[in-house]
Amino acid sequence: MDRRDFLKSTLAVSGVMLLGGANVALAAPEETQSRQADEVPPLPWGYEELDPEYVRKLGHLGYYAFACSGGAFWAIMTALREKIGYPYTLLPLPSIEEVKTAVAEKKSLMVPMLYGEGGVGGFASLCGAPNGACSAINYAVEKEVVLDVSRKLLRWYEKTPFPSEISNEYAVNHQFLVPKYKSDKSLPQSVANSVLCHVSVSRWCVASGYASGSSERSERCGRLTGDVAAMAVSFLNAQLNGKLDEVASLSLTQSTTECRTCHEKGTDYEEGDFTRGYMECESCHTDMRPHIAENKIRTAFGVDVETWAGAAAVGTVAGIGSHLVANKVRNKENGATEEGQEDS
Ligand code: HEC
Ligand code: HEC
């Protein structure tokens, strides 16, 4: 539904409101007269194609004011508000000018999603940039698309070198919107292989030699915030044009694909359905000894418990895995549902 549709549907109500003289300014000025003050339409609020480069710059500026999560959210929502207007005008978002002033004067401003900073209040769990971006996506599109795009954005995050070349260029050439840079150097890149703030920041610090409290690390996360917000709208643009599958796919790592033949969200506990997820398993589970310990795998496939040899064990697991893939694929073709479409 676009703005005109919203306006049409609210015309009748607004007449009554004007007679009552009780109109309250919640929305953009030119629209205020035509709408009931407390009318918040149900989600989704709709999406129109956005310019990823504009959103990248807003994300970087947003980071300076609200950090990663609030910054990514503010960037996408600000672009949507400019493009679509109502109902995005209902959100409590400071304007670009207000944000620039606050950054210049080091004043504190609030936006939704800012709790996600540093993986939720600095706890370093889920990186705030995808957290904020996915929250923005949540307003714009249907539920299935929200879950699909969010999942693909996280997977893209895992394997992408940050900060992007283009963000480095913007910083070096002073093309971002911030009044004063934390650093305008071209910063080293690293791939997190994880969606965790903890891993993402730690790997970058080790790769670059900068401390976690350095202004370079902060700048890196600012550029990353722009990069993630930009990719989120690129995915939404592709989705709008029916091209999401061309632009983004889950393309899980080989290990994750193998592990998930047994370990996924499912009902066969014995087989390994006591976990869930699409993350890169190997970023945390490097010790595969459990699979050659005294357990069902060993009994079923005869791996020697006493002689631990990493390669052999993982190889065995992979072998077993590919054997089971065939069964799994057949099950899926028989109508089993994909994760995300069932109870979460
Ligand atoms: C062929 C099926 C299969 C594959 C493939 C598989 N697992 Fe397992 N895994 C199991 C089963 C079954 C258990 C439970 C063993 C038991 O407790 O007896 C298990 C146990 C585990 C455990 C718990 C071990 C413990 O200490 O209890 C972890 C962690 C694990 N798997 C991780 C992985 C990862 C990571 C991968 C991919 C690299 C993987 N598994 C691949 C079937 C599999
Ligand atoms: C961010 C780190 C991380 C990632 C990524 C990760 N895991 Fe885990 N996983 C853990 C931790 C920590 C536990 C809890 C281990 C424990 O209690 O001993 C766990 C538990 C498990 C268990 C149950 C272990 C048990 O004791 O029975 C399985 C099976 C498992 N993970 C498989 C996977 C698979 C498959 C993937 C990839 C799809 C994956 N994990 C990705 C950290 C991770």
GROMACS .gro file of C-alpha atoms and ligand atoms in nm:
model
  430
    1MET     CA    1   0.000   0.000   0.000
    2ASP     CA    2   0.145   0.338  -0.089
    3ARG     CA    3   0.090   0.676   0.069
    4ARG     CA    4  -0.207   0.765  -0.148
    5ASP     CA    5  -0.385   0.446  -0.048
    6PHE     CA    6  -0.320   0.521   0.315
    7LEU     CA    7  -0.451   0.873   0.269
    8LYS     CA    8  -0.765   0.756   0.089
    9SER     CA    9  -0.841   0.509   0.362
   10THR     CA   10  -0.805   0.776   0.629
   11LEU     CA   11  -1.001   1.054   0.460
   12ALA     CA   12  -1.332   0.979   0.628
   13VAL     CA   13  -1.179   0.966   0.972
   14SER     CA   14  -0.988   1.290   0.924
   15GLY     CA   15  -1.308   1.484   0.849
   16VAL     CA   16  -1.444   1.393   1.187
   17MET     CA   17  -1.115   1.479   1.350
   18LEU     CA   18  -1.105   1.823   1.193
   19LEU     CA   19  -1.458   1.900   1.312
   20GLY     CA   20  -1.355   1.797   1.659
   21GLY     CA   21  -1.050   2.021   1.631
   22ALA     CA   22  -0.839   1.751   1.793
   23ASN     CA   23  -0.574   1.697   1.530
   24VAL     CA   24  -0.232   1.632   1.676
   25ALA     CA   25   0.086   1.673   1.475
   26LEU     CA   26   0.247   1.329   1.464
   27ALA     CA   27   0.319   1.307   1.094
   28ALA     CA   28   0.479   1.525   0.828
   29PRO     CA   29   0.317   1.872   0.820
   30GLU     CA   30   0.146   1.849   0.479
   31GLU     CA   31  -0.029   1.530   0.581
   32THR     CA   32  -0.118   1.607   0.938
   33GLN     CA   33  -0.457   1.751   0.854
   34SER     CA   34  -0.583   1.434   0.692
   35ARG     CA   35  -0.533   1.176   0.955
   36GLN     CA   36  -0.635   1.065   1.298
   37ALA     CA   37  -0.354   1.114   1.545
   38ASP     CA   38  -0.338   0.769   1.696
   39GLU     CA   39  -0.384   0.576   1.375
   40VAL     CA   40  -0.094   0.334   1.336
   41PRO     CA   41  -0.154   0.098   1.044
   42PRO     CA   42  -0.061  -0.270   1.074
   43LEU     CA   43   0.271  -0.394   0.934
   44PRO     CA   44   0.410  -0.416   0.677
   45TRP     CA   45   0.429  -0.048   0.588
   46GLY     CA   46   0.565  -0.110   0.240
   47TYR     CA   47   0.888  -0.068   0.052
   48GLU     CA   48   1.005   0.136  -0.245
   49GLU     CA   49   1.343   0.111  -0.412
   50LEU     CA   50   1.615   0.296  -0.219
   51ASP     CA   51   1.965   0.405  -0.321
   52PRO     CA   52   2.211   0.178  -0.136
   53GLU     CA   53   2.489   0.439  -0.156
   54TYR     CA   54   2.272   0.701   0.011
   55VAL     CA   55   2.180   0.450   0.281
   56ARG     CA   56   2.548   0.356   0.325
   57LYS     CA   57   2.626   0.720   0.400
   58LEU     CA   58   2.331   0.753   0.636
   59GLY     CA   59   2.440   0.434   0.814
   60HIS     CA   60   2.788   0.570   0.869
   61LEU     CA   61   2.648   0.899   1.004
   62GLY     CA   62   2.392   0.706   1.210
   63TYR     CA   63   2.673   0.508   1.372
   64TYR     CA   64   2.836   0.830   1.493
   65ALA     CA   65   2.512   0.923   1.672
   66PHE     CA   66   2.359   0.588   1.775
   67ALA     CA   67   2.629   0.321   1.720
   68CYS     CA   68   2.577   0.016   1.500
   69SER     CA   69   2.226  -0.104   1.573
   70GLY     CA   70   2.047   0.229   1.611
   71GLY     CA   71   2.258   0.364   1.324
   72ALA     CA   72   2.157   0.094   1.075
   73PHE     CA   73   1.793   0.120   1.181
   74TRP     CA   74   1.790   0.498   1.160
   75ALA     CA   75   1.957   0.496   0.815
   76ILE     CA   76   1.707   0.264   0.649
   77MET     CA   77   1.406   0.417   0.822
   78THR     CA   78   1.514   0.771   0.738
   79ALA     CA   79   1.548   0.679   0.370
   80LEU     CA   80   1.208   0.506   0.377
   81ARG     CA   81   1.049   0.803   0.549
   82GLU     CA   82   1.185   1.039   0.282
   83LYS     CA   83   1.070   0.809   0.003
   84ILE     CA   84   0.732   0.689   0.130
   85GLY     CA   85   0.634   0.935   0.402
   86TYR     CA   86   0.343   0.818   0.612
   87PRO     CA   87   0.332   0.580   0.800
   88TYR     CA   88   0.710   0.593   0.839
   89THR     CA   89   0.659   0.948   0.966
   90LEU     CA   90   0.509   0.793   1.280
   91LEU     CA   91   0.848   0.668   1.398
   92PRO     CA   92   1.037   0.874   1.656
   93LEU     CA   93   1.340   0.950   1.437
   94PRO     CA   94   1.551   1.265   1.455
   95SER     CA   95   1.612   1.436   1.118
   96ILE     CA   96   1.944   1.421   0.933
   97GLU     CA   97   2.018   1.779   1.035
   98GLU     CA   98   1.940   1.706   1.399
   99VAL     CA   99   2.171   1.406   1.387
  100LYS     CA  100   2.453   1.604   1.225
  101THR     CA  101   2.419   1.874   1.490
  102ALA     CA  102   2.413   1.620   1.770
  103VAL     CA  103   2.727   1.452   1.633
  104ALA     CA  104   2.907   1.786   1.594
  105GLU     CA  105   2.809   1.899   1.943
  106LYS     CA  106   2.851   1.552   2.096
  107LYS     CA  107   2.493   1.557   2.221
  108SER     CA  108   2.302   1.240   2.299
  109LEU     CA  109   1.995   1.147   2.093
  110MET     CA  110   1.777   0.838   2.108
  111VAL     CA  111   1.633   0.613   1.837
  112PRO     CA  112   1.469   0.269   1.849
  113MET     CA  113   1.714  -0.024   1.835
  114LEU     CA  114   2.001   0.160   1.996
  115TYR     CA  115   2.004  -0.104   2.272
  116GLY     CA  116   2.174  -0.332   2.014
  117GLU     CA  117   2.501  -0.136   2.035
  118GLY     CA  118   2.806  -0.360   2.061
  119GLY     CA  119   2.597  -0.678   2.041
  120VAL     CA  120   2.335  -0.554   2.295
  121GLY     CA  121   2.469  -0.303   2.544
  122GLY     CA  122   2.828  -0.400   2.467
  123PHE     CA  123   2.766  -0.765   2.560
  124ALA     CA  124   2.905  -0.851   2.215
  125SER     CA  125   2.641  -1.103   2.104
  126LEU     CA  126   2.472  -1.043   1.764
  127CYS     CA  127   2.648  -0.756   1.578
  128GLY     CA  128   2.425  -0.450   1.605
  129ALA     CA  129   2.439  -0.355   1.237
  130PRO     CA  130   2.243  -0.656   1.109
  131ASN     CA  131   2.026  -0.640   1.421
  132GLY     CA  132   1.918  -0.283   1.345
  133ALA     CA  133   1.891  -0.345   0.971
  134CYS     CA  134   1.671  -0.652   1.019
  135SER     CA  135   1.447  -0.454   1.252
  136ALA     CA  136   1.400  -0.196   0.976
  137ILE     CA  137   1.323  -0.472   0.726
  138ASN     CA  138   1.062  -0.596   0.972
  139TYR     CA  139   0.857  -0.279   0.911
  140ALA     CA  140   0.874  -0.284   0.535
  141VAL     CA  141   0.788  -0.627   0.395
  142GLU     CA  142   0.579  -0.941   0.453
  143LYS     CA  143   0.676  -1.185   0.726
  144GLU     CA  144   0.823  -1.452   0.495
  145VAL     CA  145   1.038  -1.189   0.326
  146VAL     CA  146   1.151  -1.047   0.661
  147LEU     CA  147   1.279  -1.388   0.770
  148ASP     CA  148   1.429  -1.476   0.432
  149VAL     CA  149   1.612  -1.146   0.383
  150SER     CA  150   1.730  -1.135   0.746
  151ARG     CA  151   1.878  -1.484   0.726
  152LYS     CA  152   2.053  -1.402   0.399
  153LEU     CA  153   2.186  -1.077   0.540
  154LEU     CA  154   2.340  -1.263   0.835
  155ARG     CA  155   2.499  -1.520   0.606
  156TRP     CA  156   2.637  -1.244   0.384
  157TYR     CA  157   2.774  -1.074   0.696
  158GLU     CA  158   2.959  -1.390   0.804
  159LYS     CA  159   3.161  -1.411   0.484
  160THR     CA  160   3.213  -1.045   0.388
  161PRO     CA  161   3.540  -0.853   0.438
  162PHE     CA  162   3.465  -0.537   0.640
  163PRO     CA  163   3.493  -0.248   0.599
  164SER     CA  164   3.409  -0.257   0.228
  165GLU     CA  165   3.640  -0.105  -0.034
  166ILE     CA  166   3.374   0.149  -0.118
  167SER     CA  167   3.339   0.264   0.244
  168ASN     CA  168   3.716   0.297   0.269
  169GLU     CA  169   3.708   0.513  -0.044
  170TYR     CA  170   3.426   0.732   0.087
  171ALA     CA  171   3.624   0.792   0.406
  172VAL     CA  172   3.953   0.868   0.232
  173ASN     CA  173   3.775   1.109  -0.006
  174HIS     CA  174   3.558   1.255   0.272
  175GLN     CA  175   3.235   1.158   0.095
  176PHE     CA  176   3.055   1.044   0.409
  177LEU     CA  177   2.818   1.285   0.585
  178VAL     CA  178   2.998   1.324   0.918
  179PRO     CA  179   3.141   1.663   1.014
  180LYS     CA  180   3.467   1.520   1.156
  181TYR     CA  181   3.609   1.168   1.101
  182LYS     CA  182   3.712   0.930   1.377
  183SER     CA  183   3.965   0.822   1.116
  184ASP     CA  184   3.979   0.891   0.744
  185LYS     CA  185   4.240   0.625   0.672
  186SER     CA  186   4.177   0.329   0.445
  187LEU     CA  187   4.131   0.059   0.711
  188PRO     CA  188   4.238  -0.307   0.692
  189GLN     CA  189   3.963  -0.559   0.613
  190SER     CA  190   3.876  -0.884   0.785
  191VAL     CA  191   3.614  -1.154   0.749
  192ALA     CA  192   3.438  -1.240   1.075
  193ASN     CA  193   3.308  -1.587   0.979
  194SER     CA  194   3.059  -1.513   1.253
  195VAL     CA  195   2.767  -1.282   1.322
  196LEU     CA  196   2.884  -1.214   1.675
  197CYS     CA  197   3.011  -0.868   1.763
  198HIS     CA  198   3.268  -1.039   1.983
  199VAL     CA  199   3.418  -1.241   1.701
  200SER     CA  200   3.379  -0.970   1.438
  201VAL     CA  201   3.556  -0.705   1.647
  202SER     CA  202   3.819  -0.942   1.789
  203ARG     CA  203   3.920  -1.081   1.449
  204TRP     CA  204   3.939  -0.730   1.305
  205CYS     CA  205   4.152  -0.605   1.595
  206VAL     CA  206   4.391  -0.897   1.557
  207ALA     CA  207   4.403  -0.857   1.178
  208SER     CA  208   4.461  -0.482   1.194
  209GLY     CA  209   4.661  -0.439   1.513
  210TYR     CA  210   4.420  -0.173   1.643
  211ALA     CA  211   4.284  -0.195   1.997
  212SER     CA  212   3.910  -0.244   2.052
  213GLY     CA  213   3.889   0.097   2.217
  214SER     CA  214   4.070   0.278   1.934
  215SER     CA  215   3.903   0.537   1.714
  216GLU     CA  216   4.006   0.324   1.414
  217ARG     CA  217   3.806   0.027   1.547
  218SER     CA  218   3.510   0.255   1.607
  219GLU     CA  219   3.544   0.396   1.255
  220ARG     CA  220   3.563   0.043   1.116
  221CYS     CA  221   3.231  -0.038   1.282
  222GLY     CA  222   3.084   0.287   1.145
  223ARG     CA  223   3.178   0.188   0.790
  224LEU     CA  224   3.051  -0.164   0.855
  225THR     CA  225   2.719  -0.019   0.973
  226GLY     CA  226   2.688   0.169   0.643
  227ASP     CA  227   2.785  -0.144   0.450
  228VAL     CA  228   2.525  -0.360   0.623
  229ALA     CA  229   2.246  -0.103   0.587
  230ALA     CA  230   2.336  -0.063   0.217
  231MET     CA  231   2.330  -0.438   0.157
  232ALA     CA  232   1.999  -0.470   0.340
  233VAL     CA  233   1.835  -0.228   0.096
  234SER     CA  234   2.013  -0.391  -0.199
  235PHE     CA  235   1.849  -0.718  -0.095
  236LEU     CA  236   1.512  -0.544  -0.056
  237ASN     CA  237   1.552  -0.380  -0.397
  238ALA     CA  238   1.628  -0.720  -0.549
  239GLN     CA  239   1.330  -0.871  -0.369
  240LEU     CA  240   1.109  -0.593  -0.506
  241ASN     CA  241   1.225  -0.679  -0.858
  242GLY     CA  242   1.188  -1.053  -0.805
  243LYS     CA  243   1.566  -1.100  -0.818
  244LEU     CA  244   1.656  -1.177  -0.457
  245ASP     CA  245   1.769  -1.529  -0.538
  246GLU     CA  246   2.009  -1.394  -0.801
  247VAL     CA  247   2.158  -1.139  -0.563
  248ALA     CA  248   2.161  -1.329  -0.234
  249SER     CA  249   2.156  -1.688  -0.128
  250LEU     CA  250   2.216  -1.869   0.197
  251SER     CA  251   2.507  -2.066   0.043
  252LEU     CA  252   2.607  -2.225   0.373
  253THR     CA  253   2.963  -2.341   0.430
  254GLN     CA  254   3.041  -2.700   0.345
  255SER     CA  255   3.073  -2.792   0.714
  256THR     CA  256   2.745  -2.628   0.806
  257THR     CA  257   2.573  -2.813   0.524
  258GLU     CA  258   2.726  -3.139   0.643
  259CYS     CA  259   2.654  -3.079   1.011
  260ARG     CA  260   2.296  -2.985   0.931
  261THR     CA  261   2.229  -3.322   0.771
  262CYS     CA  262   2.207  -3.442   1.133
  263HIS     CA  263   2.203  -3.126   1.345
  264GLU     CA  264   1.912  -2.902   1.252
  265LYS     CA  265   1.580  -2.798   1.397
  266GLY     CA  266   1.382  -3.117   1.376
  267THR     CA  267   1.212  -3.395   1.565
  268ASP     CA  268   1.466  -3.679   1.538
  269TYR     CA  269   1.657  -3.629   1.862
  270GLU     CA  270   1.863  -3.945   1.821
  271GLU     CA  271   1.993  -3.835   1.485
  272GLY     CA  272   2.112  -3.498   1.617
  273ASP     CA  273   1.806  -3.272   1.622
  274PHE     CA  274   1.899  -3.121   1.957
  275THR     CA  275   2.022  -2.794   1.814
  276ARG     CA  276   1.940  -2.553   1.531
  277GLY     CA  277   2.090  -2.284   1.313
  278TYR     CA  278   2.272  -2.184   0.995
  279MET     CA  279   2.583  -2.023   1.144
  280GLU     CA  280   2.930  -2.136   1.044
  281CYS     CA  281   2.955  -2.435   1.282
  282GLU     CA  282   3.330  -2.462   1.234
  283SER     CA  283   3.385  -2.113   1.376
  284CYS     CA  284   3.320  -2.265   1.719
  285HIS     CA  285   3.313  -2.646   1.690
  286THR     CA  286   3.658  -2.748   1.581
  287ASP     CA  287   3.693  -3.049   1.805
  288MET     CA  288   3.501  -3.334   1.644
  289ARG     CA  289   3.604  -3.595   1.899
  290PRO     CA  290   3.248  -3.633   2.027
  291HIS     CA  291   3.175  -3.819   1.706
  292ILE     CA  292   3.432  -4.086   1.768
  293ALA     CA  293   3.363  -4.116   2.139
  294GLU     CA  294   3.143  -4.394   2.267
  295ASN     CA  295   2.818  -4.302   2.099
  296LYS     CA  296   2.573  -4.401   1.831
  297ILE     CA  297   2.793  -4.282   1.544
  298ARG     CA  298   3.073  -4.508   1.652
  299THR     CA  299   2.844  -4.804   1.697
  300ALA     CA  300   2.670  -4.750   1.369
  301PHE     CA  301   2.971  -4.672   1.157
  302GLY     CA  302   3.254  -4.834   1.348
  303VAL     CA  303   3.494  -4.545   1.413
  304ASP     CA  304   3.771  -4.647   1.654
  305VAL     CA  305   3.717  -4.473   1.989
  306GLU     CA  306   4.070  -4.511   2.114
  307THR     CA  307   4.259  -4.357   1.823
  308TRP     CA  308   4.179  -3.992   1.782
  309ALA     CA  309   4.285  -3.845   1.451
  310GLY     CA  310   4.112  -3.521   1.358
  311ALA     CA  311   4.116  -3.554   0.984
  312ALA     CA  312   3.994  -3.911   0.984
  313ALA     CA  313   3.712  -3.833   1.226
  314VAL     CA  314   3.589  -3.529   1.037
  315GLY     CA  315   3.627  -3.720   0.713
  316THR     CA  316   3.416  -3.998   0.854
  317VAL     CA  317   3.156  -3.751   0.969
  318ALA     CA  318   3.154  -3.585   0.629
  319GLY     CA  319   3.118  -3.923   0.462
  320ILE     CA  320   2.829  -4.017   0.684
  321GLY     CA  321   2.691  -3.671   0.623
  322SER     CA  322   2.678  -3.694   0.248
  323HIS     CA  323   2.517  -4.035   0.276
  324LEU     CA  324   2.243  -3.881   0.486
  325VAL     CA  325   2.202  -3.576   0.264
  326ALA     CA  326   2.037  -3.787  -0.001
  327ASN     CA  327   1.773  -3.906   0.244
  328LYS     CA  328   1.717  -3.555   0.371
  329VAL     CA  329   1.672  -3.411   0.025
  330ARG     CA  330   1.420  -3.681  -0.055
  331ASN     CA  331   1.233  -3.601   0.265
  332LYS     CA  332   1.220  -3.235   0.168
  333GLU     CA  333   1.080  -3.320  -0.173
  334ASN     CA  334   0.814  -3.520   0.002
  335GLY     CA  335   0.680  -3.199   0.148
  336ALA     CA  336   0.876  -3.140   0.467
  337THR     CA  337   0.886  -2.768   0.547
  338GLU     CA  338   1.190  -2.542   0.559
  339GLU     CA  339   1.286  -2.371   0.878
  340GLY     CA  340   1.128  -2.028   0.908
  341GLN     CA  341   0.791  -2.133   0.774
  342GLU     CA  342   0.696  -2.334   1.076
  343ASP     CA  343   0.682  -2.267   1.450
  344SER     CA  344   0.990  -2.078   1.553
  345HEC     C1  345   2.591  -3.831   1.072
  345HEC     C2  346   2.521  -3.740   1.157
  345HEC     C3  347   2.604  -3.629   1.217
  345HEC     C4  348   2.681  -3.538   1.152
  345HEC     C5  349   2.704  -3.523   1.003
  345HEC     C6  350   2.735  -3.451   1.252
  345HEC     N1  351   2.693  -3.492   1.376
  345HEC    FE1  352   2.739  -3.406   1.552
  345HEC     N2  353   2.642  -3.555   1.650
  345HEC     C7  354   2.563  -3.649   1.590
  345HEC     C8  355   2.498  -3.728   1.691
  345HEC     C9  356   2.403  -3.843   1.668
  345HEC    C10  357   2.546  -3.679   1.816
  345HEC    C11  358   2.512  -3.728   1.953
  345HEC    C12  359   2.615  -3.827   1.991
  345HEC    C13  360   2.588  -3.885   2.127
  345HEC     O1  361   2.575  -3.807   2.219
  345HEC     O2  362   2.580  -4.005   2.136
  345HEC    C14  363   2.633  -3.569   1.785
  345HEC    C15  364   2.697  -3.489   1.879
  345HEC    C16  365   2.753  -3.366   1.852
  345HEC    C17  366   2.798  -3.273   1.950
  345HEC    C18  367   2.789  -3.292   2.098
  345HEC    C19  368   2.901  -3.375   2.142
  345HEC    C20  369   2.894  -3.403   2.285
  345HEC     O3  370   2.991  -3.377   2.350
  345HEC     O4  371   2.790  -3.456   2.330
  345HEC    C21  372   2.847  -3.166   1.884
  345HEC    C22  373   2.906  -3.039   1.945
  345HEC    C23  374   2.834  -3.193   1.743
  345HEC     N3  375   2.776  -3.316   1.727
  345HEC    C24  376   2.871  -3.105   1.644
  345HEC    C25  377   2.873  -3.140   1.509
  345HEC    C26  378   2.927  -3.055   1.407
  345HEC    C27  379   2.986  -2.918   1.431
  345HEC    C28  380   2.914  -3.124   1.291
  345HEC    C29  381   2.962  -3.082   1.152
  345HEC    C30  382   3.104  -3.055   1.143
  345HEC    C31  383   2.850  -3.250   1.320
  345HEC     N4  384   2.829  -3.256   1.453
  345HEC    C32  385   2.817  -3.343   1.225
  345HEC    C33  386   2.544  -3.668   1.455
  345HEC    C34  387   2.612  -3.599   1.358
  346HEC     C1  388   2.922  -1.911   1.819
  346HEC     C2  389   2.971  -2.043   1.848
  346HEC     C3  390   2.890  -2.159   1.793
  346HEC     C4  391   2.850  -2.180   1.665
  346HEC     C5  392   2.874  -2.093   1.543
  346HEC     C6  393   2.783  -2.307   1.665
  346HEC     N1  394   2.782  -2.360   1.789
  346HEC    FE1  395   2.704  -2.536   1.844
  346HEC     N2  396   2.732  -2.489   2.036
  346HEC     C7  397   2.807  -2.385   2.083
  346HEC     C8  398   2.813  -2.391   2.227
  346HEC     C9  399   2.892  -2.295   2.314
  346HEC    C10  400   2.737  -2.503   2.264
  346HEC    C11  401   2.714  -2.555   2.403
  346HEC    C12  402   2.821  -2.656   2.425
  346HEC    C13  403   2.809  -2.728   2.556
  346HEC     O1  404   2.715  -2.705   2.631
  346HEC     O2  405   2.898  -2.811   2.581
  346HEC    C14  406   2.690  -2.564   2.143
  346HEC    C15  407   2.615  -2.678   2.137
  346HEC    C16  408   2.594  -2.753   2.021
  346HEC    C17  409   2.543  -2.889   2.019
  346HEC    C18  410   2.499  -2.971   2.137
  346HEC    C19  411   2.620  -3.012   2.209
  346HEC    C20  412   2.594  -3.110   2.318
  346HEC     O3  413   2.657  -3.093   2.422
  346HEC     O4  414   2.519  -3.203   2.296
  346HEC    C21  415   2.543  -2.928   1.889
  346HEC    C22  416   2.501  -3.060   1.832
  346HEC    C23  417   2.590  -2.816   1.811
  346HEC     N3  418   2.621  -2.713   1.897
  346HEC    C24  419   2.604  -2.816   1.676
  346HEC    C25  420   2.629  -2.701   1.602
  346HEC    C26  421   2.611  -2.691   1.462
  346HEC    C27  422   2.565  -2.803   1.373
  346HEC    C28  423   2.643  -2.564   1.426
  346HEC    C29  424   2.635  -2.502   1.288
  346HEC    C30  425   2.506  -2.506   1.226
  346HEC    C31  426   2.683  -2.495   1.546
  346HEC     N4  427   2.672  -2.581   1.651
  346HEC    C32  428   2.727  -2.363   1.551
  346HEC    C33  429   2.868  -2.289   2.006
  346HEC    C34  430   2.847  -2.273   1.871
   0.00000   0.00000   0.00000
